[in-house]
Amino acid sequence: MTTLNPPARPSAPSSRAVRPARPAPRRVRHSPLGRGLNLGVCAVAGLYTLLPLVWLLFAITKTLPDLYGSNGFAPSGFHLWANLRDLFAQDGGVYPRWLLNSVLYAGAGAGLGTLASVMAGYTFAKYRFPGREKLYGLVVAGVLVPGTALAVPLYLLFSGVHLTNTVWSVLIPVAANPFGVYLARVYAAGSIPDELLEAARVDGAGELRTFFTVGLRLMGPGALTIFLMQFVSIWNNFFLPLVMLTDSRLFTTSLGLFTWNSSTSQNPDYLRMVVVGSAVSVVPLLILFLTLQRWWRRGLAEGGLR
Amino acid sequence: MSALTASPPQAASVPAPTRARARRRLHIPLLLAPFALLFVIAFVAPLVYGLVLSLFRERFTGLGWNGSHLAFAGFHDYARALQDSRFLDGLGRVLLYAVIDVPLMLAVSLVLALLLDSALTTARRFFQALLLLPHFVPGLIAALIWVYLYTPGLSPLTSWLGDIGLHVNFFSSGSVLGSIVNISLWQWIGYNSVLLYVALQSVSPSVLEAARLDGAGEIRTALSIKVPHIRPALVVSGLFTIIGSLQLFTEPKILQGSAGSTVTASWTPNLLAFSEAFNSNDYSYAAAVSLLLAAVAGVLSLLAMKLVGRVDRSSQEADS
């Protein structure tokens, strides 16, 4: 395989003979072929990633007939503002309500879930107690259970206590985040020195107070990462709201768009609404992602390494 | 008590509880309580309740006038699922989907991560942000957009492919699985390759330098140093991809609109559970199907972890 990359080889013997005192810079001269191949693969991947999004960008500016009649990757008139106005007015202005619901489910669910996960992760990392690893094993097992496999049993459970079709039937299940506990344990073990906790204890702070004043503060960045990951996963959840909710005023954007999409045979204009509504529903997450990019990378680093 | 001896070293510096402190250990249950409550409601209770529902049946006494009571029905629903061709076909379909999706996903993500990491690629940050974009498109929206792209009238994709001699109908019975694999690849390749790329950043520069001095090229370095180093991250990616594959629901649900004759109401186990629960109102059977699927996912994940663990150990033995 090394023969595929010949230019790096000839330089090796000489550099071994005269060993540099400091490590040479990582920049290595590469063949134009290698560079071209590399750029080519990256360009193809980039194009593939952008293709559907570009189509969507053109589509949201079109009228319904042009959605079918014009080239999908070229503009055809500019009706974005009219489309947005129609979207927000459709079915008595239910779309902004769906957006707000999504923000509520994702924001409150991730907020509640992250605090619970950080408290549990901190406890697993910083205290010894009987049965700790057994309990922790149970949490990790929770990571492996597929979420949608529990949706139907969850529906049956909630309907047993007459709580289906309520905010709680979505909010409470999505707040439970075992993967967050796993991450929080890793963060707590890595970012909170035991000496600091001991100092707080010597100063007479109780254990709970120590957590809120010392532990939580030091785990802040990790907690933000857990919050963001959970926010996205709740925002993306479709199966649970579909199973639980029947009142359209409680719908998430995804569920609402799904019902519109299922009604295009009765009213073809719903297609235009679904297209524009899809684009609008992506915007809040994109803003969140672009403004907080480095926290994502951090989360990925911690989650992937251990 | 064995849990105490198994505790990792980072906790070793925490002093053993004195008797006075032992009396004040209430903070441990207090700190664990919020998560425990959520975990019980979201995981333990539905599993137990689903199990009970699937093992017991409502029996009506007499003509049904005297009400009903729950009677143990045994594993009837599980036996039924294991003989139900709809369940078995669906399971076979998601397994086939996983067999195609998981290796493709890992291979492409790994190649992209290595390209991003190699000294060749410029504009890494821009490229990572670009690749991550689809991760922020909700799964349902991604499925909707791709179905539009697959639809001949709505997008020029099929005619472009026709121009280069590929006449595809994305909704035909032979290609619908591939159409779904494509949606999943589009959504998750960026996420997985950035995850692997971040893991690659922890390869020590001195090791890479040593490899270079020993005459290893970019590709050789990638195969013998970088890939083994990020094996844990690969396992995590693979594991989540497998679990995701078995749960297949959203994409086929959307495709039903365009390929209704192919994508039936029981096309995947999750679709079957959904339609049994909400179309046929057969809750106990729906619960049995859901739990069987959860069990299969759990067993497969464990197997994957064990397998990788064994490969890890044998490769370490070969190294020494």
XYZ file of C-alpha atoms in Angstrom:
626
model
C 0.000 0.000 0.000
C 2.858 2.387 0.729
C 3.869 2.349 -2.909
C 0.768 4.367 -3.612
C 2.372 7.303 -1.933
C 5.990 7.306 -3.138
C 7.042 10.935 -2.551
C 7.078 10.579 1.207
C 9.515 7.699 1.133
C 12.755 8.911 -0.370
C 13.157 11.611 2.228
C 13.004 9.094 5.036
C 16.534 7.647 5.050
C 18.217 11.018 5.090
C 16.063 12.361 7.864
C 16.808 9.268 9.887
C 20.517 9.753 9.416
C 20.437 13.355 10.592
C 17.935 13.288 13.377
C 16.566 16.770 13.979
C 16.743 18.095 17.509
C 13.164 19.207 17.407
C 10.354 17.347 15.632
C 10.069 18.494 12.059
C 6.905 20.391 11.191
C 4.030 18.115 10.155
C 3.821 19.663 6.732
C 5.041 17.179 4.167
C 5.318 17.693 0.470
C 2.721 15.665 -1.391
C 2.320 14.671 -4.964
C -0.112 16.726 -7.033
C -1.948 13.466 -7.703
C -2.544 12.824 -4.005
C -3.632 16.400 -3.438
C -5.963 16.330 -6.416
C -7.495 13.013 -5.373
C -7.998 14.290 -1.848
C -9.640 17.509 -2.989
C -11.775 15.566 -5.442
C -13.140 13.214 -2.796
C -13.838 16.120 -0.448
C -15.581 18.058 -3.218
C -17.813 15.095 -4.076
C -18.724 14.662 -0.395
C -19.462 18.371 -0.108
C -21.652 18.382 -3.213
C -23.567 15.332 -2.012
C -24.154 17.046 1.328
C -25.359 20.254 -0.286
C -27.503 18.806 -3.099
C -30.769 18.378 -1.113
C -30.273 21.650 0.764
C -29.737 23.590 -2.460
C -32.877 22.020 -3.914
C -34.752 23.102 -0.785
C -33.391 26.659 -1.052
C -34.697 26.973 -4.609
C -37.970 25.220 -3.756
C -39.008 27.628 -0.999
C -39.061 30.518 -3.487
C -41.449 28.818 -5.926
C -45.176 28.663 -6.481
C -46.903 25.274 -6.412
C -47.054 24.854 -10.209
C -43.386 25.816 -10.514
C -42.437 23.222 -7.884
C -43.550 20.619 -10.417
C -42.937 22.481 -13.644
C -39.518 24.111 -13.278
C -35.974 22.798 -12.936
C -35.429 21.930 -9.272
C -31.938 23.429 -9.260
C -32.730 26.753 -10.871
C -34.751 29.734 -9.684
C -38.185 30.369 -11.125
C -39.699 33.562 -9.828
C -39.258 34.686 -6.239
C -42.232 33.990 -3.992
C -40.445 33.365 -0.692
C -42.273 36.091 1.265
C -45.686 35.027 -0.001
C -44.851 31.403 0.815
C -43.765 32.302 4.351
C -46.896 34.402 4.875
C -49.094 31.521 3.701
C -47.179 29.047 5.878
C -47.723 31.064 9.034
C -51.394 31.606 8.205
C -52.232 28.045 7.087
C -54.860 26.201 9.176
C -55.456 29.169 11.453
C -51.780 29.875 12.130
C -50.955 26.490 13.587
C -47.380 26.384 12.245
C -45.843 28.996 14.599
C -47.505 27.095 17.415
C -45.748 23.892 16.301
C -42.423 25.732 16.205
C -43.027 27.032 19.714
C -43.991 23.527 20.902
C -40.787 22.103 19.442
C -38.742 24.758 21.237
C -40.613 23.988 24.459
C -40.212 20.199 24.257
C -36.550 20.420 23.231
C -35.638 23.287 25.566
C -37.430 22.114 28.698
C -36.725 18.428 28.044
C -33.020 18.996 27.471
C -32.770 21.449 30.378
C -34.436 19.093 32.841
C -32.640 16.053 31.414
C -29.208 17.664 31.462
C -29.487 18.760 35.090
C -30.600 15.251 36.096
C -27.810 13.647 34.033
C -25.116 15.952 35.432
C -26.241 15.273 39.018
C -26.175 11.525 38.405
C -22.876 11.562 36.486
C -21.235 13.633 39.236
C -22.467 11.189 41.872
C -21.167 8.181 39.938
C -17.773 9.844 39.448
C -17.216 11.360 42.876
C -18.808 9.078 45.458
C -18.303 5.493 46.397
C -21.391 3.648 47.458
C -22.511 0.031 47.433
C -24.007 -1.060 44.145
C -22.545 1.877 42.262
C -21.196 -0.054 39.288
C -24.343 -2.184 39.082
C -26.527 0.922 38.907
C -24.175 2.465 36.385
C -24.338 -0.705 34.293
C -28.117 -0.330 34.220
C -27.733 3.230 32.926
C -25.348 2.101 30.177
C -27.803 -0.648 29.226
C -30.340 2.134 28.791
C -28.099 3.664 26.110
C -28.317 0.438 24.121
C -32.107 0.089 24.228
C -33.524 1.501 21.001
C -35.728 4.475 21.782
C -38.449 3.696 19.275
C -38.786 0.138 20.560
C -40.027 1.681 23.806
C -42.448 4.135 22.200
C -45.386 1.733 21.898
C -44.966 0.353 25.462
C -44.623 3.971 26.664
C -47.886 4.834 24.943
C -49.599 1.879 26.611
C -48.162 2.918 29.990
C -49.272 6.537 29.636
C -52.699 5.568 28.357
C -53.025 3.352 31.451
C -52.813 6.506 33.588
C -54.729 8.656 31.061
C -51.797 10.923 30.287
C -51.531 10.414 26.528
C -52.108 13.474 24.379
C -50.597 15.752 27.025
C -47.379 17.769 27.052
C -46.042 15.446 29.769
C -46.364 12.323 27.632
C -43.650 13.708 25.356
C -41.660 15.858 27.756
C -40.951 13.308 30.500
C -39.733 10.390 28.337
C -37.444 12.571 26.195
C -35.859 14.118 29.297
C -34.347 10.779 30.360
C -30.871 10.715 28.828
C -28.632 7.811 29.916
C -25.959 8.783 27.397
C -25.827 12.163 29.167
C -25.068 10.396 32.465
C -22.238 8.547 30.770
C -20.804 11.799 29.390
C -21.323 13.625 32.699
C -19.407 10.923 34.558
C -16.517 11.289 32.130
C -16.567 15.101 32.484
C -16.844 15.009 36.279
C -13.964 12.557 36.619
C -11.810 14.712 34.345
C -12.678 18.243 35.386
C -13.328 18.251 39.147
C -10.273 17.750 41.393
C -11.107 15.837 44.576
C -8.983 18.344 46.563
C -11.414 21.121 45.631
C -14.381 19.111 46.899
C -12.460 18.272 50.050
C -11.671 21.965 50.586
C -15.357 22.826 50.267
C -16.163 20.137 52.828
C -13.542 21.461 55.222
C -15.146 24.881 54.866
C -18.311 23.278 56.150
C -20.335 23.126 52.934
C -22.797 20.256 52.730
C -22.498 17.728 49.908
C -25.448 19.118 47.951
C -24.190 22.669 48.329
C -20.729 21.521 47.207
C -22.285 20.058 44.077
C -24.151 23.222 43.177
C -21.325 25.668 43.995
C -18.226 23.702 42.946
C -19.244 20.655 40.884
C -21.883 22.196 38.665
C -19.744 25.252 37.953
C -16.737 23.198 36.876
C -18.934 20.923 34.764
C -20.565 23.879 33.022
C -18.956 23.383 29.595
C -19.664 19.646 29.674
C -23.247 20.315 30.718
C -23.709 22.694 27.777
C -22.484 19.976 25.416
C -24.910 17.431 26.886
C -27.704 19.995 26.643
C -27.013 20.695 22.963
C -26.842 17.015 22.008
C -30.075 16.276 23.832
C -31.760 19.357 22.375
C -31.037 18.133 18.845
C -32.150 14.588 19.546
C -35.472 15.793 21.020
C -35.964 18.244 18.158
C -35.423 15.351 15.737
C -37.701 12.914 17.583
C -40.724 11.987 15.518
C -41.916 8.570 16.645
C -42.822 9.431 20.238
C -44.925 12.554 19.430
C -46.587 10.586 16.613
C -47.562 7.853 19.045
C -48.568 10.095 21.951
C -50.272 13.153 20.480
C -53.571 13.519 18.661
C -54.342 17.179 19.415
C -52.741 19.227 16.646
C -52.207 22.137 19.040
C -49.641 19.979 20.911
C -47.773 18.808 17.792
C -44.088 19.316 17.128
C -43.047 20.782 13.759
C -42.006 17.360 12.459
C -45.320 15.765 13.423
C -47.304 18.682 12.029
C -45.454 18.594 8.724
C -46.021 14.844 8.587
C -49.782 15.278 8.897
C -49.747 17.970 6.213
C -47.663 15.721 3.983
C -50.223 12.934 4.445
C -53.002 15.278 3.320
C -51.495 16.407 0.002
C -53.937 14.181 -1.888
C -56.850 16.227 -0.522
C -55.133 19.580 -0.886
C -52.114 19.678 -3.217
C -51.062 23.065 -1.828
C -49.948 21.290 1.354
C -46.883 20.220 -0.645
C -45.771 23.859 -0.848
C -46.494 24.295 2.865
C -44.459 21.197 3.769
C -41.515 22.346 1.640
C -41.437 25.836 3.151
C -42.221 24.537 6.642
C -39.338 22.039 6.412
C -36.885 24.788 5.550
C -38.118 27.041 8.366
C -37.931 24.222 10.923
C -34.251 23.655 10.140
C -33.290 27.296 10.747
C -33.345 27.369 14.594
C -31.065 24.329 14.841
C -28.669 25.693 12.226
C -28.357 28.956 14.150
C -27.742 27.018 17.368
C -25.118 24.901 15.627
C -23.266 27.703 13.860
C -23.057 29.905 16.953
C -21.929 27.128 19.287
C -19.751 25.059 16.977
C -16.880 24.368 19.318
C -19.167 22.830 21.942
C -20.308 20.261 19.408
C -16.762 19.230 18.623
C -16.040 18.889 22.299
C -19.038 16.669 22.828
C -18.058 14.477 19.928
C -14.505 14.189 21.268
C -15.586 13.067 24.720
C -18.325 10.800 23.451
C -16.202 9.034 20.892
C -13.035 8.494 22.833
C -14.261 6.627 25.843
C -19.777 -5.410 47.714
C -17.932 -6.516 44.637
C -18.995 -3.210 43.108
C -16.734 -1.408 45.577
C -13.633 -3.341 44.560
C -14.454 -2.770 40.909
C -14.480 1.003 41.283
C -12.091 2.804 38.938
C -8.944 4.413 40.338
C -10.085 8.020 40.005
C -12.275 7.580 43.056
C -9.459 6.202 45.168
C -8.532 9.585 46.637
C -12.005 10.113 48.066
C -11.598 9.363 51.758
C -13.507 6.478 53.209
C -16.656 7.707 54.882
C -16.298 8.242 58.595
C -19.130 7.185 60.819
C -20.320 10.779 61.194
C -20.379 11.224 57.426
C -22.052 7.871 56.875
C -25.068 9.200 58.723
C -25.187 12.103 56.302
C -25.009 10.058 53.115
C -28.494 11.099 52.125
C -27.000 13.315 49.403
C -26.226 10.288 47.202
C -29.859 9.202 46.745
C -30.859 12.874 46.502
C -28.421 13.553 43.681
C -29.419 10.376 41.873
C -33.162 10.806 42.379
C -34.079 13.102 39.452
C -32.375 10.920 36.872
C -33.582 7.720 38.531
C -37.161 8.970 38.375
C -36.889 9.848 34.679
C -35.104 6.578 33.926
C -37.780 4.516 35.657
C -40.589 6.319 33.813
C -38.914 6.269 30.399
C -37.133 2.894 30.422
C -37.924 0.538 33.295
C -41.679 1.065 33.561
C -42.488 0.709 29.839
C -40.288 -2.403 29.608
C -41.984 -4.004 32.607
C -45.454 -2.855 31.576
C -44.879 -4.014 28.004
C -43.707 -7.383 29.319
C -46.771 -7.743 31.531
C -49.083 -6.725 28.692
C -47.501 -9.209 26.338
C -47.638 -12.057 28.862
C -51.184 -11.507 30.111
C -54.437 -11.297 28.237
C -57.745 -9.825 29.117
C -60.159 -12.683 29.678
C -63.874 -12.133 29.794
C -65.843 -14.303 32.134
C -69.066 -15.780 30.917
C -70.563 -13.575 28.261
C -68.429 -10.641 29.277
C -71.108 -9.088 31.477
C -69.121 -9.687 34.630
C -66.146 -7.672 33.429
C -62.737 -8.992 32.646
C -59.637 -10.100 34.452
C -56.040 -10.519 33.418
C -54.987 -14.092 32.855
C -51.505 -15.401 32.196
C -51.247 -16.133 28.504
C -47.626 -17.223 28.515
C -45.366 -16.513 25.608
C -48.186 -16.845 23.137
C -47.569 -13.439 21.561
C -43.852 -14.066 21.249
C -44.434 -17.448 19.650
C -46.913 -15.787 17.327
C -44.396 -13.079 16.358
C -41.714 -15.673 15.680
C -44.102 -17.434 13.278
C -45.517 -14.257 11.784
C -44.069 -13.852 8.321
C -44.725 -10.092 8.505
C -42.490 -9.782 11.588
C -39.798 -12.114 10.234
C -39.757 -10.434 6.821
C -39.553 -7.025 8.474
C -36.736 -8.170 10.719
C -34.912 -9.645 7.738
C -35.363 -6.353 5.901
C -33.868 -4.200 8.682
C -31.026 -6.704 9.126
C -30.295 -6.535 5.399
C -30.508 -2.770 5.674
C -28.018 -2.844 8.581
C -25.661 -5.126 6.632
C -25.596 -2.569 3.785
C -25.779 0.600 5.859
C -23.286 -0.037 8.675
C -20.180 -0.993 6.610
C -20.870 1.744 4.038
C -21.352 4.323 6.757
C -18.189 3.358 8.625
C -16.034 3.047 5.487
C -17.045 6.394 3.983
C -16.865 8.174 7.342
C -13.445 6.715 8.035
C -12.083 7.731 4.626
C -13.419 11.272 5.046
C -12.030 11.504 8.587
C -8.588 10.339 7.426
C -8.653 12.801 4.514
C -9.602 15.595 6.903
C -6.772 14.559 9.206
C -4.080 14.085 6.581
C -1.846 17.053 5.983
C -3.345 17.392 2.535
C -6.702 18.887 3.334
C -6.966 22.605 3.690
C -10.002 24.462 5.030
C -10.731 21.734 7.570
C -13.047 23.762 9.771
C -15.185 24.859 6.864
C -15.408 21.337 5.584
C -16.364 19.890 8.959
C -19.124 22.454 9.371
C -20.367 21.630 5.874
C -20.400 17.875 6.547
C -22.226 18.352 9.848
C -25.110 20.317 8.296
C -27.384 17.306 7.611
C -27.107 16.283 11.278
C -29.188 19.356 12.089
C -31.920 18.487 9.645
C -34.578 16.471 11.510
C -34.884 12.893 10.235
C -38.420 13.428 9.051
C -37.460 16.550 7.091
C -34.492 14.748 5.533
C -36.781 11.935 4.430
C -39.289 14.420 2.989
C -36.610 16.319 1.039
C -35.097 13.137 -0.379
C -38.503 11.791 -1.396
C -39.032 15.044 -3.314
C -35.606 14.587 -4.917
C -36.512 10.999 -5.834
C -39.799 12.105 -7.419
C -39.302 12.533 -11.189
C -41.560 15.586 -11.627
C -40.202 17.474 -8.634
C -36.480 17.163 -9.185
C -34.216 16.564 -12.163
C -32.289 13.854 -10.278
C -33.855 10.886 -12.091
C -33.482 12.510 -15.496
C -29.837 13.390 -14.758
C -29.200 9.772 -13.829
C -31.093 8.737 -16.957
C -28.786 10.920 -19.036
C -25.756 8.947 -17.858
C -27.539 5.676 -18.527
C -28.846 4.931 -15.031
C -32.573 4.468 -15.260
C -33.659 4.237 -11.642
C -37.044 4.262 -10.084
C -36.251 5.079 -6.460
C -39.632 3.740 -5.349
C -39.544 0.321 -7.021
C -39.441 -2.761 -4.827
C -35.851 -3.476 -5.820
C -34.455 -0.055 -5.014
C -36.491 1.266 -2.106
C -34.060 -0.157 0.466
C -31.178 1.546 -1.337
C -33.127 4.805 -1.386
C -33.448 4.597 2.404
C -29.775 3.707 2.862
C -28.950 6.864 0.903
C -31.077 9.029 3.210
C -29.377 7.547 6.263
C -25.902 7.993 4.758
C -26.672 11.614 3.908
C -27.827 12.310 7.456
C -25.101 10.559 9.387
C -21.864 10.435 7.363
C -20.878 13.951 8.379
C -21.597 13.340 12.037
C -19.659 10.078 12.067
C -16.690 11.413 10.133
C -16.344 14.440 12.422
C -16.602 12.101 15.423
C -13.797 9.948 13.984
C -11.783 13.015 12.975
C -11.927 14.396 16.508
C -10.780 11.019 17.815
C -7.846 11.124 15.364
C -6.650 14.360 16.973
C -5.519 12.412 20.023
C -2.949 10.370 18.102
C 0.319 11.585 19.542
C 2.326 13.684 17.047
C 5.561 11.996 18.138
C 4.221 8.591 17.114
C 3.257 9.970 13.708
C 6.659 11.613 13.394
C 8.372 8.329 14.270
C 6.331 6.526 11.627
C 7.287 9.150 9.072
C 10.953 8.844 9.958
C 10.654 5.096 9.536
C 9.499 5.747 6.007
C 5.795 5.065 6.366
C 3.696 6.927 3.824
C 0.411 8.663 4.472
C -1.653 5.557 3.696
C 0.548 3.175 5.651
C 0.420 5.526 8.655
C -3.339 5.701 8.387
C -3.772 1.924 8.293
C -1.271 0.866 10.949
C -1.386 3.754 13.398
C -4.431 5.965 13.004
C -7.145 3.336 12.405
C -6.117 1.097 15.338
C -5.908 4.168 17.567
C -9.502 5.234 16.930
C -11.001 1.756 17.214
C -13.099 2.765 20.269
C -14.648 5.635 18.312
C -15.320 3.281 15.399
C -17.079 0.913 17.793
C -19.259 3.744 19.119
C -20.158 4.849 15.581
C -20.907 1.300 14.495
C -22.956 0.557 17.586
C -25.201 3.580 17.184
C -25.574 2.890 13.478
C -26.673 -0.704 14.183
C -29.163 0.397 16.835
C -30.471 3.071 14.462
C -30.815 0.588 11.593
C -33.055 -1.765 13.530
C -35.344 1.095 14.526
C -36.065 2.006 10.928
C -39.423 3.768 10.924
C -39.493 7.404 9.810
C -38.055 7.002 6.305
C -40.259 4.050 5.271
C -43.250 5.817 6.827
C -42.628 8.789 4.521
C -41.856 6.570 1.529
C -45.222 4.856 1.965
C -46.745 7.937 0.354
C -44.804 7.428 -2.873
C -44.139 3.712 -2.821
C -47.199 2.492 -0.988
C -47.447 -0.786 -2.823
C -43.852 -1.667 -1.913
C -43.563 -0.255 1.593
C -46.367 -2.065 3.380
C -47.754 -1.297 6.832
C -45.515 -4.031 8.276
C -42.403 -3.284 6.235
C -40.185 -2.970 9.342
C -40.774 -4.306 12.884
C -41.423 -0.765 14.172
C -44.005 -0.155 11.458
C -45.612 -3.477 12.368
C -45.727 -2.577 16.076
C -47.206 0.814 15.201
C -49.927 -0.586 12.970
C -50.743 -3.424 15.385
C -51.148 -0.881 18.193
C -53.008 1.881 16.364
C -54.761 0.201 13.448
C -55.566 -3.216 14.888
C -55.612 -2.182 18.565
C -53.758 -5.392 19.404
C -51.711 -3.869 22.210
C -50.261 -7.043 23.648
C -48.971 -8.157 20.253
C -47.562 -4.672 19.577
C -45.768 -4.786 22.927
C -44.357 -8.241 22.156
C -43.032 -7.073 18.769
C -41.453 -3.966 20.353
C -39.760 -5.935 23.100
C -38.483 -8.582 20.686
C -36.946 -5.810 18.598
C -35.342 -4.240 21.677
C -33.932 -7.646 22.617
C -32.486 -8.213 19.132
C -30.893 -4.741 19.193
C -29.393 -5.360 22.630
C -27.980 -8.764 21.671
C -26.502 -7.427 18.406
C -24.867 -4.473 20.183
C -23.368 -6.777 22.807
C -22.097 -9.141 20.104
C -20.521 -6.233 18.229
C -18.764 -5.050 21.385
C -17.552 -8.561 22.260
C -16.330 -9.164 18.725
C -14.361 -5.929 18.595
C -12.975 -6.653 22.068
C -11.684 -10.021 20.868
C -10.128 -8.545 17.737
C -8.523 -5.919 19.974
C -7.008 -8.509 22.256
C -5.741 -10.783 19.501
C -4.143 -7.871 17.663
C -2.430 -6.819 20.869
C -1.103 -10.336 21.304
C 0.148 -10.311 17.751
C 1.911 -7.008 18.417
C 3.797 -8.263 21.477
